CSV table of C-alpha atoms in Angstrom, one decimal:
chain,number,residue,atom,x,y,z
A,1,UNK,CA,-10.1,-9.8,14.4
A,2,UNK,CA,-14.1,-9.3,13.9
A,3,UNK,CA,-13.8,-6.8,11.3
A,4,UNK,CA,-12.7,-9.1,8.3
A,5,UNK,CA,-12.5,-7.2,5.0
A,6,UNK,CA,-12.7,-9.4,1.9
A,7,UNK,CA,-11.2,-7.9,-1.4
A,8,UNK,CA,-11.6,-10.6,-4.1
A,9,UNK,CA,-11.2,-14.1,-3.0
A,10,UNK,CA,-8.5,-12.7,-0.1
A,11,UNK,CA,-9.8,-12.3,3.2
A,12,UNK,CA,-7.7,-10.0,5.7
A,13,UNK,CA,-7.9,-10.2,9.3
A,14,UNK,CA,-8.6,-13.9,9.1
A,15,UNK,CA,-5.3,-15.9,9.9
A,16,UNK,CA,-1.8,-14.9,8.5
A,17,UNK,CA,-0.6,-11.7,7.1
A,18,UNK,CA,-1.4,-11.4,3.0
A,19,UNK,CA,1.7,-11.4,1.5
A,20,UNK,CA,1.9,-8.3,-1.1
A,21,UNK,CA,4.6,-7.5,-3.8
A,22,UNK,CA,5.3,-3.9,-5.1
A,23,UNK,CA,6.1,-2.8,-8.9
A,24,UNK,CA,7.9,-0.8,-9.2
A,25,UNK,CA,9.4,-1.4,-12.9
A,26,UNK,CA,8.8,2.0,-15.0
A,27,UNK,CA,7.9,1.0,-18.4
A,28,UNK,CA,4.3,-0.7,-19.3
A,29,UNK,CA,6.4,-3.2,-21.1
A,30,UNK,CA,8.6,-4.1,-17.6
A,31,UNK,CA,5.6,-3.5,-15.1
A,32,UNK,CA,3.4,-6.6,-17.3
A,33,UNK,CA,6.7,-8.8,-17.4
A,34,UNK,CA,7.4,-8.3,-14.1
A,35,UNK,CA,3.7,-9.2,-13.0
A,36,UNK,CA,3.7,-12.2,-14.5
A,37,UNK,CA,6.7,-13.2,-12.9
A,38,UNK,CA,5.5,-12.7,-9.3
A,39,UNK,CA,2.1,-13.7,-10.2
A,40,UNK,CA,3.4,-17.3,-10.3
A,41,UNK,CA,4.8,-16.9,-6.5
A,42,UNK,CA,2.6,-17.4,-3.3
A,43,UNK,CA,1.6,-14.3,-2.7
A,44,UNK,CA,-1.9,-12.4,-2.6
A,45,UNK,CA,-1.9,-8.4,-3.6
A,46,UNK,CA,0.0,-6.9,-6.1
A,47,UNK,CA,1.1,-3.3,-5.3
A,48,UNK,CA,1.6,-1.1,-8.6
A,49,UNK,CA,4.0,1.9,-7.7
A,50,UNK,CA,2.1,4.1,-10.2
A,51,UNK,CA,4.9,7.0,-9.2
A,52,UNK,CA,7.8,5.3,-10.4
A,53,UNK,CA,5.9,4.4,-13.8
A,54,UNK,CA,4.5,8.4,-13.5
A,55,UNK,CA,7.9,9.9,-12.6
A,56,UNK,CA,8.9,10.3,-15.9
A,57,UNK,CA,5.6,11.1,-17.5
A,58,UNK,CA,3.7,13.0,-15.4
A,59,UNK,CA,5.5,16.6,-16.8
A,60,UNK,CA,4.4,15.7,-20.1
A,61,UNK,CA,1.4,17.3,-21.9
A,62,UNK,CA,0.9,15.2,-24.8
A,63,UNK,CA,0.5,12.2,-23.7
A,64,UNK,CA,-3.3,11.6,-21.8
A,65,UNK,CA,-1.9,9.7,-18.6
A,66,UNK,CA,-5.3,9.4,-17.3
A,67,UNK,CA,-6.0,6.9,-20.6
A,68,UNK,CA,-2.8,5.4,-20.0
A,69,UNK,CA,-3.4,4.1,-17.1
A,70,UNK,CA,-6.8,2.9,-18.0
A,71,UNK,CA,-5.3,1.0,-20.9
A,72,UNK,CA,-2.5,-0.7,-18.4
A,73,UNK,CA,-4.6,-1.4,-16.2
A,74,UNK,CA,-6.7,-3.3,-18.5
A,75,UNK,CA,-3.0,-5.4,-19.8
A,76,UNK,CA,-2.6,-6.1,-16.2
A,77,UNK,CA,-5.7,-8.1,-15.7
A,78,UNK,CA,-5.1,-9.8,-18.6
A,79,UNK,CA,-2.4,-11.6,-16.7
A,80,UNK,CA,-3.1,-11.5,-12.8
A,81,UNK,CA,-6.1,-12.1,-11.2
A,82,UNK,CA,-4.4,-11.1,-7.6
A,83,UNK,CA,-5.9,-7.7,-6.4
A,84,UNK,CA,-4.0,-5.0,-7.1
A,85,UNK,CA,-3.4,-2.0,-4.8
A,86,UNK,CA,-2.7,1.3,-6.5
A,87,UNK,CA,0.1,3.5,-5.0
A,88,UNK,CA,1.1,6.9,-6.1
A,89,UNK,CA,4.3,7.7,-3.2
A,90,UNK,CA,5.4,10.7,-2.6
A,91,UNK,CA,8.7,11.8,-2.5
A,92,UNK,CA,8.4,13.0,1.0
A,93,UNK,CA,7.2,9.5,2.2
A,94,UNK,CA,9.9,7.4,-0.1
A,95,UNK,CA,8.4,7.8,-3.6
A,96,UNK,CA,8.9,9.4,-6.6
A,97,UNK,CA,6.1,11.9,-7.3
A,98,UNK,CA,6.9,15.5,-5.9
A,99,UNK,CA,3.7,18.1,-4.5
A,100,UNK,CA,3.7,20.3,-7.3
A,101,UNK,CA,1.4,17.7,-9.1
A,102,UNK,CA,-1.0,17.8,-6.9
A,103,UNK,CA,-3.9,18.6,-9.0
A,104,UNK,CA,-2.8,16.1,-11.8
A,105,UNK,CA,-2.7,13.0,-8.5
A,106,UNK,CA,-5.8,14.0,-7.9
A,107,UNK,CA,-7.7,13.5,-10.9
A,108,UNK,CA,-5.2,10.5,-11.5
A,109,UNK,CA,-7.0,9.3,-8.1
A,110,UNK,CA,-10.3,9.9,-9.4
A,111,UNK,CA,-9.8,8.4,-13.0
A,112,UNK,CA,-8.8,5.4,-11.7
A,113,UNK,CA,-11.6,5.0,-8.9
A,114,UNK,CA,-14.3,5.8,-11.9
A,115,UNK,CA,-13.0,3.5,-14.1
A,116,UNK,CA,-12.5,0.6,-11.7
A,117,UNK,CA,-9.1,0.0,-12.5
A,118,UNK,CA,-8.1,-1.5,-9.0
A,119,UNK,CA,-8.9,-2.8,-6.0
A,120,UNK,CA,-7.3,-1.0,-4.1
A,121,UNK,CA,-6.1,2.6,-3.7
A,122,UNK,CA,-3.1,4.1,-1.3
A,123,UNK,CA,-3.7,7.3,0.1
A,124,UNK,CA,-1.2,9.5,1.9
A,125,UNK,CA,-2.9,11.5,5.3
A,126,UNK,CA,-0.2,14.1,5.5
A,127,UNK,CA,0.2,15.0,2.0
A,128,UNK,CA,-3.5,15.0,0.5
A,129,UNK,CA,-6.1,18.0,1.8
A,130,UNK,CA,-8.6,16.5,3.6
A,131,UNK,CA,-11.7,17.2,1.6
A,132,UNK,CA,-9.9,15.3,-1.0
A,133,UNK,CA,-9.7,12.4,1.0
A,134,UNK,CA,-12.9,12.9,1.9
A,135,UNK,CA,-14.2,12.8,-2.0
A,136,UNK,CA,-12.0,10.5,-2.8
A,137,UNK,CA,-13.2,7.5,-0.1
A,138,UNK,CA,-16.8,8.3,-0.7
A,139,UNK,CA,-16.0,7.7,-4.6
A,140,UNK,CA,-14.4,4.4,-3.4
A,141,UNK,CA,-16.9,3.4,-2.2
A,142,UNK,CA,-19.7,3.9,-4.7
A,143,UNK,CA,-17.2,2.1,-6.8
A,144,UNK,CA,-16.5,-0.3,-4.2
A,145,UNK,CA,-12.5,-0.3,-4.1
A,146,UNK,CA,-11.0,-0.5,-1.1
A,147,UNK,CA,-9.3,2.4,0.6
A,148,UNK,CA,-6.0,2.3,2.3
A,149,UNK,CA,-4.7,5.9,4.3
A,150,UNK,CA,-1.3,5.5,5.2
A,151,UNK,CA,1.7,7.8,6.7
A,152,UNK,CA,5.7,6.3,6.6
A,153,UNK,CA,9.0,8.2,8.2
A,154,UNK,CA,11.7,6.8,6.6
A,155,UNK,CA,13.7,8.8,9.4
A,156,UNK,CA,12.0,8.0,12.9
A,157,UNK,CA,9.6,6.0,14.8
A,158,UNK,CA,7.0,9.1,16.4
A,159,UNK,CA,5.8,9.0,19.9
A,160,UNK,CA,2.9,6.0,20.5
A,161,UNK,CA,0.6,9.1,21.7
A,162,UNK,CA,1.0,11.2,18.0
A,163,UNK,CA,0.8,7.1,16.2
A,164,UNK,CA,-2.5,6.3,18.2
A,165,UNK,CA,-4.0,9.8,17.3
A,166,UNK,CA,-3.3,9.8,13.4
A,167,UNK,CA,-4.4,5.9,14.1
A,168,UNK,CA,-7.9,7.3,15.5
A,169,UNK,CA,-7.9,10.1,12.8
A,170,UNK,CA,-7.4,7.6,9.8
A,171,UNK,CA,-10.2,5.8,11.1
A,172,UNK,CA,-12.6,8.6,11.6
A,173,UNK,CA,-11.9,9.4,7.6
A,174,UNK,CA,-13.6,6.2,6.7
A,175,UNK,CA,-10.7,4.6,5.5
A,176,UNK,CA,-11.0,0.5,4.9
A,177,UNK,CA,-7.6,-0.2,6.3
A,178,UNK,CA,-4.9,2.2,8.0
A,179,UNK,CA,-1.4,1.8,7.1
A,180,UNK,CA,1.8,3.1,9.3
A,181,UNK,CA,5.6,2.8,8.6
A,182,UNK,CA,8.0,4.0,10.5
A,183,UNK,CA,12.2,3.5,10.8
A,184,UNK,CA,12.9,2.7,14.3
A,185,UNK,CA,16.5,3.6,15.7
A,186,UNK,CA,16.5,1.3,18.3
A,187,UNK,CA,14.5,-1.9,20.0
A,188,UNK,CA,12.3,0.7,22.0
A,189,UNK,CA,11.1,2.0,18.8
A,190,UNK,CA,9.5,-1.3,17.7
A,191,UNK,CA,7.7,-1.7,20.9
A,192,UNK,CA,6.4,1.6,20.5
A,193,UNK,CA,4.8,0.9,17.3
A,194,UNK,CA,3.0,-2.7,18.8
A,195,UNK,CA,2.3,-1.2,21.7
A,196,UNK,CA,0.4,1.9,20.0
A,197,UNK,CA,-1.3,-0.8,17.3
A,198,UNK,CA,-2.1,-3.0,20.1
A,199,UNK,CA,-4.3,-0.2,21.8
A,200,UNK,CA,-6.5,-0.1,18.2
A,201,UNK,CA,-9.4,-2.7,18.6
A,202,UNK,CA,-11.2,-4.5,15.0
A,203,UNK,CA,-9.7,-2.5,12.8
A,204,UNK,CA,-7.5,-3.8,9.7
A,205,UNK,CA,-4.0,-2.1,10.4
A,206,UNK,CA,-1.0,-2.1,8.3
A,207,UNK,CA,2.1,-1.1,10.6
A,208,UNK,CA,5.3,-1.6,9.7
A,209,UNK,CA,8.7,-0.9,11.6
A,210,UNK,CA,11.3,-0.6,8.7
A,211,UNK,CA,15.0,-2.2,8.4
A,212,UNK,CA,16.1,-5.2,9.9
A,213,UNK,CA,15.0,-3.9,13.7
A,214,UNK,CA,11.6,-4.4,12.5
A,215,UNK,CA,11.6,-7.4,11.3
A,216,UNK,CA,9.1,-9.0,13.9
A,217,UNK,CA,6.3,-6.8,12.7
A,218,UNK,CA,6.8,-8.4,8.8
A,219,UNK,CA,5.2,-11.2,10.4
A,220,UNK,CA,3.0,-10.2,13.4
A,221,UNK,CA,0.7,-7.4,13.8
A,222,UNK,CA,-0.8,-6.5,10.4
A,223,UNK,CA,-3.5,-7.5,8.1
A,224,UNK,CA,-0.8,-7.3,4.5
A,225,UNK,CA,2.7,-7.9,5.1
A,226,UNK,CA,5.0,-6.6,1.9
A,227,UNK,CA,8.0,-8.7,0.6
A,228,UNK,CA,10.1,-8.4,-2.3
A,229,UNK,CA,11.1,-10.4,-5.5
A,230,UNK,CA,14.0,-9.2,-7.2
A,231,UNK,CA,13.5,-5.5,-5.9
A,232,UNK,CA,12.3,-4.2,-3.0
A,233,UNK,CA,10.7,-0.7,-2.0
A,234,UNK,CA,11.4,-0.3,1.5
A,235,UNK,CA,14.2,-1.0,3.7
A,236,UNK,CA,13.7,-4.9,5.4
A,237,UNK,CA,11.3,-6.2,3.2
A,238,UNK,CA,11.4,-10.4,3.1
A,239,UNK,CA,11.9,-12.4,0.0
A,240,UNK,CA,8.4,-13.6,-0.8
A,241,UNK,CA,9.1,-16.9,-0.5
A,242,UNK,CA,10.8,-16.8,2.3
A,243,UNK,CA,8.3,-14.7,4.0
A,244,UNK,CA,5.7,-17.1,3.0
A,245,UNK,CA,7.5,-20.2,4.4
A,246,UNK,CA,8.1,-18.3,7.8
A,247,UNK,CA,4.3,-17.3,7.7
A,248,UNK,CA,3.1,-21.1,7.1
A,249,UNK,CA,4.8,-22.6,9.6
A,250,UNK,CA,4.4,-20.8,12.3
A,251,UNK,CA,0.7,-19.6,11.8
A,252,UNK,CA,-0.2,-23.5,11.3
A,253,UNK,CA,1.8,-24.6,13.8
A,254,UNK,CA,1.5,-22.1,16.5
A,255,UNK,CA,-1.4,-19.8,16.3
């Protein structure tokens, strides 16, 4: 791929999939332990769930969120110097956080983009407005932190027509990298998904066909690749180190 986007001292587009973990541990005290674990595997992102550490939280008026996440931030790179991508999931794409805290994500968004807290951030097309998204990626990158739009369906693959067009749409936002993942119900559903990323030329891509169908496109097809640890997030995730074995071998063997 020509268009190689470099975050840190990780290149993607240039050779294998990145490997990325999520966090999704609740507690400051469990999301820094469990860091430090996977920071000694051979991976290269860290994703930070922020909605399962916000689920509980994010009701509460007294305590300032927005600093609590500055000061986390700040214990994290104390012991990682892996990027780290910043995720706040929805609960109608798999996560945690619900729509009637809207206005509180989005100043979460833009608190953590001022303050440089990551590298990079996780948007959601279909559940942020789009003049949001628009402020939010030109704030990116002034602050230069990568943006990431993405859409799952934990329930279907869609048609490689609607894919391609939200694809095309993603692009046309400005976004850094797009991100798709979709549940397939059968093998037809998998090709759909290459066959609609194949048609999207230099462009970092992030598409993922969930459960064990869509296995294949953990290792082909995508700039990041996630994997799990000792938890997972989504349905057919590889073990890290598995994933990174399968990776080596046949990226320095074969391709």
């Amino acid at each position: 791929m020509k268009n190689i986007l470099k975050i840190k001292n990780i290149k993607l587009g240039n050779g294998a999939p990145k490997i990325c973990v999520p966090v999704i541990e609740k507690t400051e005290k469990e999301i820094i332990k469990y860091i430090k674990y996977i920071n000694k595997l051979p991976i290269d992102i860290i994703e930070f769930r922020a909605d399962f550490y916000l689920e509980d939280i994010i009701e509460s008026e007294e305590k300032n969120i927005n600093d609590s996440l500055i000061d986390l931030s700040k214990n994290i790179k104390k012991v990682t110097n892996k990027p780290i991508l910043f995720t706040i999931r929805s609960d109608k794409e798999g996560g945690k956080i619900k729509n009637n805290f809207y206005s509180k994500i989005i100043n979460i968004y833009k608190t953590v983009i001022e303050n440089k807290c990551f590298d990079l951030i996780d948007l959601e097309i279909l559940n942020l407005k789009e003049k949001d998204i628009k402020n939010i990626i030109k704030l990116s990158k002034e602050k230069n932190i990568k943006t990431i739009l993405s859409n799952h369906n934990f329930d279907k693959t869609p048609s490689k027509k609607y894919i391609i067009s939200l694809i095309n749409k993603m692009i046309k936002l400005k976004c850094d990298i797009v991100k798709v993942a979709y549940m397939p119900k059968n093998k037809k559903d998998v090709i759909i998904l290459l066959e609609a990323i194949s048609e999207i030329k230099d462009f970092p891509i992030i598409a993922i066909s969930m459960g064990k169908l869509g296995t294949i496109t953990r290792i082909f097809g995508s700039v990041i690749t996630f994997a799990s640890a000792k938890s997972s997030s989504a349905p057919g995730q590889l073990e890290a180190m598995k994933l990174k074995y399968i990776l080596d071998n046949i990226y320095d063997n074969f391709i």
